Short mmCIF file of C-alpha atoms in Angstrom, two decimals:
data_model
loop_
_atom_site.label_atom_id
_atom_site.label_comp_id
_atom_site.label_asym_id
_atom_site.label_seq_id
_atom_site.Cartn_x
_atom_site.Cartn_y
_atom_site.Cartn_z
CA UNK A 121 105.11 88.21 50.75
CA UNK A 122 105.96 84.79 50.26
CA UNK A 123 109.60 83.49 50.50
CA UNK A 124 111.81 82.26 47.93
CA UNK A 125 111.83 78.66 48.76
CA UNK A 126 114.69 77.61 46.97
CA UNK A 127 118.08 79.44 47.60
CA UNK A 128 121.71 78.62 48.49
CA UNK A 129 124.35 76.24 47.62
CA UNK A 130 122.74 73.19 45.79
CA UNK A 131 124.78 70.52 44.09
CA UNK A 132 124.44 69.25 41.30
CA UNK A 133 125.50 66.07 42.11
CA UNK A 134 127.21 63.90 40.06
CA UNK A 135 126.16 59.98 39.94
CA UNK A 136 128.55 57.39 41.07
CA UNK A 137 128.98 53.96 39.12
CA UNK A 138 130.63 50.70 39.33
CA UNK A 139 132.89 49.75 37.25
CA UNK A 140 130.33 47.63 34.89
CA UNK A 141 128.11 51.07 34.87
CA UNK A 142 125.72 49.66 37.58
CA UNK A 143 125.35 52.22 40.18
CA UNK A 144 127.10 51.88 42.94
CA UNK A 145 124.57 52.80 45.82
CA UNK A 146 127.30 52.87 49.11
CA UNK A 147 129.43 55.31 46.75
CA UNK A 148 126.71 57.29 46.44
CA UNK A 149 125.22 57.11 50.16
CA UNK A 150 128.70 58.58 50.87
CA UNK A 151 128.67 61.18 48.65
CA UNK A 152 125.37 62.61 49.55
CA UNK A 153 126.35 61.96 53.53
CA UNK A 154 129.31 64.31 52.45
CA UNK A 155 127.57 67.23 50.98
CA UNK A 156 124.82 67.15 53.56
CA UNK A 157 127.74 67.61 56.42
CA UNK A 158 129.13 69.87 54.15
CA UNK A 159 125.92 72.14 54.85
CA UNK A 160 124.60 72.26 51.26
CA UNK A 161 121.25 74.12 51.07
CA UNK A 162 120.09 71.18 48.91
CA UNK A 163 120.70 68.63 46.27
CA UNK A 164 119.91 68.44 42.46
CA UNK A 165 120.18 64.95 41.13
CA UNK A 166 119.80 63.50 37.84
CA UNK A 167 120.65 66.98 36.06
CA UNK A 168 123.97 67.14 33.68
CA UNK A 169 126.54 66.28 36.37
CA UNK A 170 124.02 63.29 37.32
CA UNK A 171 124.33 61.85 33.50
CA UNK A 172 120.87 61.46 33.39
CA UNK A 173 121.29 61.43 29.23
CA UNK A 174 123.10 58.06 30.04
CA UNK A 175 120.14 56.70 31.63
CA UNK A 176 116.91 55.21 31.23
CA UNK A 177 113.35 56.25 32.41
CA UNK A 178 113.47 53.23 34.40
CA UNK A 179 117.24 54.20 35.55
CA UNK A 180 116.22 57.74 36.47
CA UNK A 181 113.30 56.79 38.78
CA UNK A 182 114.85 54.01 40.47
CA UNK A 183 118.24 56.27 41.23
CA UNK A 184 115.47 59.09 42.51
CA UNK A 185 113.77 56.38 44.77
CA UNK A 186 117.19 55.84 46.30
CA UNK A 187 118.36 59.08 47.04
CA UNK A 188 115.14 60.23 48.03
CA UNK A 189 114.62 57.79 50.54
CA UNK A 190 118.45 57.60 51.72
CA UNK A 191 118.13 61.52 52.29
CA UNK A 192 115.41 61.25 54.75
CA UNK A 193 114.23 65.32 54.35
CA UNK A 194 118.02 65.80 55.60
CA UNK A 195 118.15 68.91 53.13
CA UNK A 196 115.57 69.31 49.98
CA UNK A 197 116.36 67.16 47.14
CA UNK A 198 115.23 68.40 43.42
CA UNK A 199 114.82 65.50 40.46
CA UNK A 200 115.77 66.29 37.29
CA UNK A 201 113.15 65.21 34.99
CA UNK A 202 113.96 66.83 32.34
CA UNK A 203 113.64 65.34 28.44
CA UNK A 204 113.00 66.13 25.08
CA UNK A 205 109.65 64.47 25.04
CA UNK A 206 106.84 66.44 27.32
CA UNK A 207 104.87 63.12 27.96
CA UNK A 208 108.21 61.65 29.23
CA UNK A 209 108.68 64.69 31.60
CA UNK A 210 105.42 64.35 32.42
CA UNK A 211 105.65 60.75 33.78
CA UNK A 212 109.07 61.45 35.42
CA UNK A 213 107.37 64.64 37.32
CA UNK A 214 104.68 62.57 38.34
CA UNK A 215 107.08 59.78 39.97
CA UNK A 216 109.20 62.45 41.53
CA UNK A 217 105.96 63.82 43.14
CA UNK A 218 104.74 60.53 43.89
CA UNK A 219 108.18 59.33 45.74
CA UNK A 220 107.46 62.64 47.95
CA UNK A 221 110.72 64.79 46.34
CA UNK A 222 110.38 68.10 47.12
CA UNK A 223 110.87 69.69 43.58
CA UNK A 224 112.18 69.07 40.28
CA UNK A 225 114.38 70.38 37.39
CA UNK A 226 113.10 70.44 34.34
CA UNK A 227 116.11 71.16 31.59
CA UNK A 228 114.21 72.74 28.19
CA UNK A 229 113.71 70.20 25.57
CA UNK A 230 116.64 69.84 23.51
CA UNK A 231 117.00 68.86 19.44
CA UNK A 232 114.57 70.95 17.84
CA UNK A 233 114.78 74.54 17.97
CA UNK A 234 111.00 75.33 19.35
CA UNK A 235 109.18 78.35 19.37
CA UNK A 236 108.37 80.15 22.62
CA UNK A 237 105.16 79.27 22.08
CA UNK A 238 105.83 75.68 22.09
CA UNK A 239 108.26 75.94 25.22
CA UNK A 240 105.32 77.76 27.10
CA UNK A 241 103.31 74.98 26.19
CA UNK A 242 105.63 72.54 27.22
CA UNK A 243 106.68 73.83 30.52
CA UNK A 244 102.25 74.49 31.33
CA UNK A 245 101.65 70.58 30.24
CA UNK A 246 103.89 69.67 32.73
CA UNK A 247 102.95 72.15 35.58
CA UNK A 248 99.19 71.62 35.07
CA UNK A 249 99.70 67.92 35.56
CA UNK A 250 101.31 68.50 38.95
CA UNK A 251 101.73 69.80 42.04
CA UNK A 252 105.21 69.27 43.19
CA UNK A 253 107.87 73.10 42.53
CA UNK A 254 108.91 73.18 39.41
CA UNK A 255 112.80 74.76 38.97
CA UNK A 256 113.28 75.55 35.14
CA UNK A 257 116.74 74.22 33.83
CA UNK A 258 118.26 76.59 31.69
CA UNK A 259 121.20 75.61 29.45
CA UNK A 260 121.11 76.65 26.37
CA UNK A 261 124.55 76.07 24.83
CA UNK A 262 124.04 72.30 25.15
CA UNK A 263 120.21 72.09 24.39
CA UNK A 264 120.40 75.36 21.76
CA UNK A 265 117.03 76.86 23.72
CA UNK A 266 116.97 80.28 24.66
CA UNK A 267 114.27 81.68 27.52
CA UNK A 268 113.52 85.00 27.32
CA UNK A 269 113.18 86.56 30.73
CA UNK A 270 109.39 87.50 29.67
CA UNK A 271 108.79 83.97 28.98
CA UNK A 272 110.40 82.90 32.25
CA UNK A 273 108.13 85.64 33.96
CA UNK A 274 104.67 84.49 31.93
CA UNK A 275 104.97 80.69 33.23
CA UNK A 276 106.21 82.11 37.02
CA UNK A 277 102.75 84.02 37.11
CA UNK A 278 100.10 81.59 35.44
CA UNK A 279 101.67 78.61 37.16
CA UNK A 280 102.29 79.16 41.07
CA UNK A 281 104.43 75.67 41.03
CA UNK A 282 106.72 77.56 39.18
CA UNK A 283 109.35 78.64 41.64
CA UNK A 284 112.45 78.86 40.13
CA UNK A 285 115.90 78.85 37.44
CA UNK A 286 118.67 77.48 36.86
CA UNK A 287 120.44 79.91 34.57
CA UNK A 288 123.56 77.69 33.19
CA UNK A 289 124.35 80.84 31.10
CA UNK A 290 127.75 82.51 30.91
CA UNK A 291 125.69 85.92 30.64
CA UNK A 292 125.53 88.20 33.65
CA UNK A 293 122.72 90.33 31.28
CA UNK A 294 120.41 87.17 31.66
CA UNK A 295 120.54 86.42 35.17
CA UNK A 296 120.28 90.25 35.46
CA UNK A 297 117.02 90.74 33.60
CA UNK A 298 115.58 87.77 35.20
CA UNK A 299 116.49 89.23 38.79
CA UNK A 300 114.86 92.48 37.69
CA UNK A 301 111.74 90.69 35.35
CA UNK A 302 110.24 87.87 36.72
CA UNK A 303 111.21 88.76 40.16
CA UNK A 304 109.07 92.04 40.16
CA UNK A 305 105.96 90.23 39.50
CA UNK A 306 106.75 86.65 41.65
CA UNK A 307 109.02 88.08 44.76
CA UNK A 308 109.28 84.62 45.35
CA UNK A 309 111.24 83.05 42.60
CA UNK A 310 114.35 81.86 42.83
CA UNK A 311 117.23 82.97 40.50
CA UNK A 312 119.80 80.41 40.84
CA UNK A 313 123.29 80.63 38.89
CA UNK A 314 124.47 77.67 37.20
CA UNK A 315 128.00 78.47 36.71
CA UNK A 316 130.25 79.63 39.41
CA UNK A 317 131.31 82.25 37.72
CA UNK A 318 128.42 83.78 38.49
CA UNK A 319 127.78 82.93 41.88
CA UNK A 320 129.12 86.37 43.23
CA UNK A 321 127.27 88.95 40.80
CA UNK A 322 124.06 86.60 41.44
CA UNK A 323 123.97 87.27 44.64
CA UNK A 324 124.65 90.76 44.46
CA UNK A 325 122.26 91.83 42.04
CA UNK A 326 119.54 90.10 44.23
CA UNK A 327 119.56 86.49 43.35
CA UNK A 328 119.19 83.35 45.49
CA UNK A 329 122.24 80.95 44.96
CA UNK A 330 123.61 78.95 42.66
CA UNK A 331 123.28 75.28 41.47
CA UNK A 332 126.75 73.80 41.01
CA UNK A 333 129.38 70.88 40.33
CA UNK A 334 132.28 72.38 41.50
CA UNK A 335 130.19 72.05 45.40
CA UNK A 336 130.77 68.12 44.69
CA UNK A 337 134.59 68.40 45.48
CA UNK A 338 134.47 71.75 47.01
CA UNK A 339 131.73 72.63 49.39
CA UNK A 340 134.21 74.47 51.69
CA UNK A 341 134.31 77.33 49.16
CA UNK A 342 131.12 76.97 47.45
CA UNK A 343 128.82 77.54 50.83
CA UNK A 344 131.27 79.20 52.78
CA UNK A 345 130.91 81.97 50.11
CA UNK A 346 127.35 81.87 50.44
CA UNK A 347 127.14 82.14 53.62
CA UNK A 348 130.05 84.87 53.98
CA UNK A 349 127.65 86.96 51.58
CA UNK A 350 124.72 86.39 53.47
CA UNK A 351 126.77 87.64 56.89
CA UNK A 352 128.13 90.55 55.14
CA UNK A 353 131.67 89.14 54.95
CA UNK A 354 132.38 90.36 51.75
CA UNK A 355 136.29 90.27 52.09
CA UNK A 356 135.91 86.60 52.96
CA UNK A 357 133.40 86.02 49.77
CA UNK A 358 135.95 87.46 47.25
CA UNK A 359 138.60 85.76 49.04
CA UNK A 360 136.86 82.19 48.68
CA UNK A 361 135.64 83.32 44.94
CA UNK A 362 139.49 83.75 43.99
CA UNK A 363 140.10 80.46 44.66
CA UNK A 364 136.61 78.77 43.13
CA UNK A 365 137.46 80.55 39.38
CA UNK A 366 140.52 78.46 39.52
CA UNK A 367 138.35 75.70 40.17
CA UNK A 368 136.12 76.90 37.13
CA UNK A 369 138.22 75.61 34.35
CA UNK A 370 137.60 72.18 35.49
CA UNK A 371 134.64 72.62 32.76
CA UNK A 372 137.29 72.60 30.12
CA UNK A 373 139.57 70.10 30.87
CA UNK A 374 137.71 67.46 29.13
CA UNK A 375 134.48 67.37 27.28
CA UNK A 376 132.33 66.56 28.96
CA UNK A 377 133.98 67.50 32.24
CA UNK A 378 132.05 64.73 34.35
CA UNK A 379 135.19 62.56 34.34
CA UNK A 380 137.22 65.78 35.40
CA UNK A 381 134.62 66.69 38.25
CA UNK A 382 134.56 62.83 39.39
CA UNK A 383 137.87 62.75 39.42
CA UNK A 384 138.40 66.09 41.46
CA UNK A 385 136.04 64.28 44.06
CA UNK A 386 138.06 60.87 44.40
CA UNK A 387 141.62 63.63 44.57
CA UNK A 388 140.56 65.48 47.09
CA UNK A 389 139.33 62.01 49.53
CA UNK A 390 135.95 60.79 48.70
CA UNK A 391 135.78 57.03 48.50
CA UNK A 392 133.91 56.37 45.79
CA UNK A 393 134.73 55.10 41.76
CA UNK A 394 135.61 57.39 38.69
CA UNK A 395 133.31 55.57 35.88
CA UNK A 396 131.75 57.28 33.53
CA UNK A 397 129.14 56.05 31.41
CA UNK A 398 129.24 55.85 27.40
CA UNK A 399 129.50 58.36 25.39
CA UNK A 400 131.85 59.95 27.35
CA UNK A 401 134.99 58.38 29.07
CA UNK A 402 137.19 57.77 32.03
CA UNK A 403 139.92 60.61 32.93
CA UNK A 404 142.90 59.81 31.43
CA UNK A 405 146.35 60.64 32.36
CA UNK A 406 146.78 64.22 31.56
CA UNK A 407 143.08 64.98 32.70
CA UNK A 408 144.29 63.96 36.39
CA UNK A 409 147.28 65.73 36.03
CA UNK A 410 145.34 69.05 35.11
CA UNK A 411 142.55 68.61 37.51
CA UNK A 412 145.67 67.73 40.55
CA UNK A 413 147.16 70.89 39.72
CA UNK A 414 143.96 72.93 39.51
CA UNK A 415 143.47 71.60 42.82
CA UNK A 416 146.21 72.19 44.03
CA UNK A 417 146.27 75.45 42.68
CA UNK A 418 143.37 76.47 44.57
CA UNK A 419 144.67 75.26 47.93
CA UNK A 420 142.74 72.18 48.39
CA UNK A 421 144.07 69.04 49.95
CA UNK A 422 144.95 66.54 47.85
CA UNK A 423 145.00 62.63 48.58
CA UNK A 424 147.39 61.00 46.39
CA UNK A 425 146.90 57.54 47.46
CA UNK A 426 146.65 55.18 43.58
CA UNK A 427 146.49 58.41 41.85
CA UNK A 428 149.07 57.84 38.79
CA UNK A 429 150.46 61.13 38.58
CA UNK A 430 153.31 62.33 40.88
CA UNK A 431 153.66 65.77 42.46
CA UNK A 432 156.73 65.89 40.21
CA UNK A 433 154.44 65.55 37.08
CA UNK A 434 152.60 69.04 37.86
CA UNK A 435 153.27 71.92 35.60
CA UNK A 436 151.32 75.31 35.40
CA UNK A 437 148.76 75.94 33.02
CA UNK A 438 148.82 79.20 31.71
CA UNK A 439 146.66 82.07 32.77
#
C-alpha cells in the first residue's frame, strides 16, 4: 500500500508586502524560516491566505520561484495554481513543475456554476498535462463549487497525480464521506481539513491533517495538536484545540480576514509588514483590538511594541 504523501500541519501561508504592494522578500524569508522551525509538515503558498486573486500570472510564478528556491526541500512546498481559466492553470502547473515544487493546489474554478462534468474535465486537462501531485482546493462558499465525494473519488482513481483535498468546508458530513469514499478506493489520498474547526474530527475519523492560517501566528497549537494526536495524547489535543477555536473567529473579524491573520502574526512577534493588497484593506483600529484580545484570550504572547491599542482598550467579546 502506498502512503499518503501529504499529511500534517501545512500553512497556508499568507504573503508579505511592502508598503507600495511590492513584495517584500526578507519579510517573507522570515516568515517561512519561522514556520519551518516551527516544525510545519509543509507549506501552501499562493492559496487564499497568499492573495493570489491580487496577483498576476507573472506575480504568482515569480513569488513561487522565490519561495521555492529560498526553501531549499527544507519541508514540501505546494503552489497554488489555481484559476478560473483551465489553460491558465495549466501554464501555472507547468511552471510549478518546472521550478521543481513538489505539488500544487488547484482551488475549483470560480464564477460560473459548472457541471460536474465540466469540473472533471477541468481537473483531467490539468492532470494529463503534468506530472507534478495534484492537491484539489476545495472552497466552495467563496468559489460557489460543490465536489461530490464520488467526483473527488473518480479523478483520485483515473489520475494517480491526484493525491489529495483541501476541504475548506464547515461540514464534518463532507470530510466524512470523503474519508470513507475516495479513501476506500486510493488508501493513499490525503484528506486535509481546511478549517480548524475541523482539525480534531479529521483526524479522528481517519484523515491526514489540515491546511491552515491560523498555523501562520500559531504553530505552537496547530502542530503540537497534531502531533499530540498522532502520540496518543489526546488530553493534550483537546487541551490545545480549546484554545485554537478561540483563535477560529479570527475568520470573522474582518472580511476578508487576511488583514486580521497578518496582523495576529506581527502581535504575536514576527517582523514583518501588515499590507494588504486592493480590494481588501489594512486592519484598522478595532480589528487589532479584537484580534489582541483573541490572542490574548487564547494565551498567546503578545508583543505590544507600535501596536496602537493599549491593554486598557481590551474588552470581551461575547461567547
Amino acid at each position: 500500500m502506498s502512503e499518503v504523501k501529504f499529511r500534517g500541519v501545512i500553512p497556508a501561508v499568507i504573503t508579505v508586502f511592502n508598503e507600495d504592494g511590492s513584495f517584500d522578500w526578507e519579510g517573507n524569508k522570515r516568515l517561512l524560516d519561522h514556520l519551518i522551525k516551527a516544525g510545519v509538515h509543509g507549506l501552501f503558498i499562493l492559496g487564499s491566505s497568499g492573495e493570489f486573486m491580487h496577483m498576476s500570472t507573472t506575480e504568482r510564478k515569480k513569488f513561487a520561484e522565490f519561495v521555492v528556491e529560498y526553501v531549499n526541500k527544507r519541508v514540501p512546498v505546494t503552489v497554488g495554481t489555481g484559476s478560473s481559466s483551465t489553460a491558465e492553470v495549466i501554464e501555472l502547473t507547468m511552471h510549478a513543475q518546472e521550478i521543481g515544487a513538489d505539488a500544487v493546489g488547484i482551488i475549483t474554478p470560480y464564477y460560473w456554476i459548472l457541471s460536474e462534468e465540466a469540473l472533471y474535465n477541468h481537473y483531467a486537462s490539468v492532470a494529463q498535462a503534468v506530472d507534478i501531485p495534484i492537491i484539489i482546493y476545495h472552497y466552495p462558499s467563496l468559489t460557489g463549487q460543490n465536489l461530490s465525494a464520488s467526483l473527488v473519488a473518480r479523478l483520485a482513481l483515473d489520475f494517480p497525480n491526484i493525491l489529495g483535498i483541501k476541504d475548506t468546508i464547515d461540514n464534518v458530513a463532507h470530510l466524512r464521506e470523503l474519508v470513507l469514499t475516495v479513501k476506500s478506493v486510493k488508501p493513499e489520498f490525503a484528506v486535509l481539513a481546511g478549517y480548524e474547526d475541523h482539525i480534531l474530527n479529521t483526524l479522528a475519523l481517519g484523515g491526514d491533517g489540515i491546511i491552515t492560517a491560523i498555523t501562520n501566528f500559531a504553530p505552537e497549537l496547530t502542530v503540537g495538536l497534531y502531533n499530540s494526536f498522532v502520540a496518543g495524547d489526546l488530553d493534550k489535543s483537546i487541551s490545545l484545540y480549546q484554545k485554537i477555536r478561540v483563535l477560529n473567529r479570527i475568520y470573522d473579524v474582518d472580511k476578508p480576514s487576511i488583514a486580521a491573520i497578518k496582523e495576529a502574526c506581527r502581535l504575536t512577534g514576527l517582523d514583518i509588514q501588515t499590507y494588504v493588497r486592493k480590494p481588501a484593506v489594512n486592519a484598522s483600529r478595532e480589528v487589532q483590538r479584537v484580534v489582541l484580545q483573541l490572542l490574548q484570550e487564547a494565551g498567546l504572547e503578545c508583543n505590544l511594541t507600535n501596536c496602537s491599542v493599549a491593554k486598557d482598550d481590551i474588552r470581551v467579546v461575547a461567547p
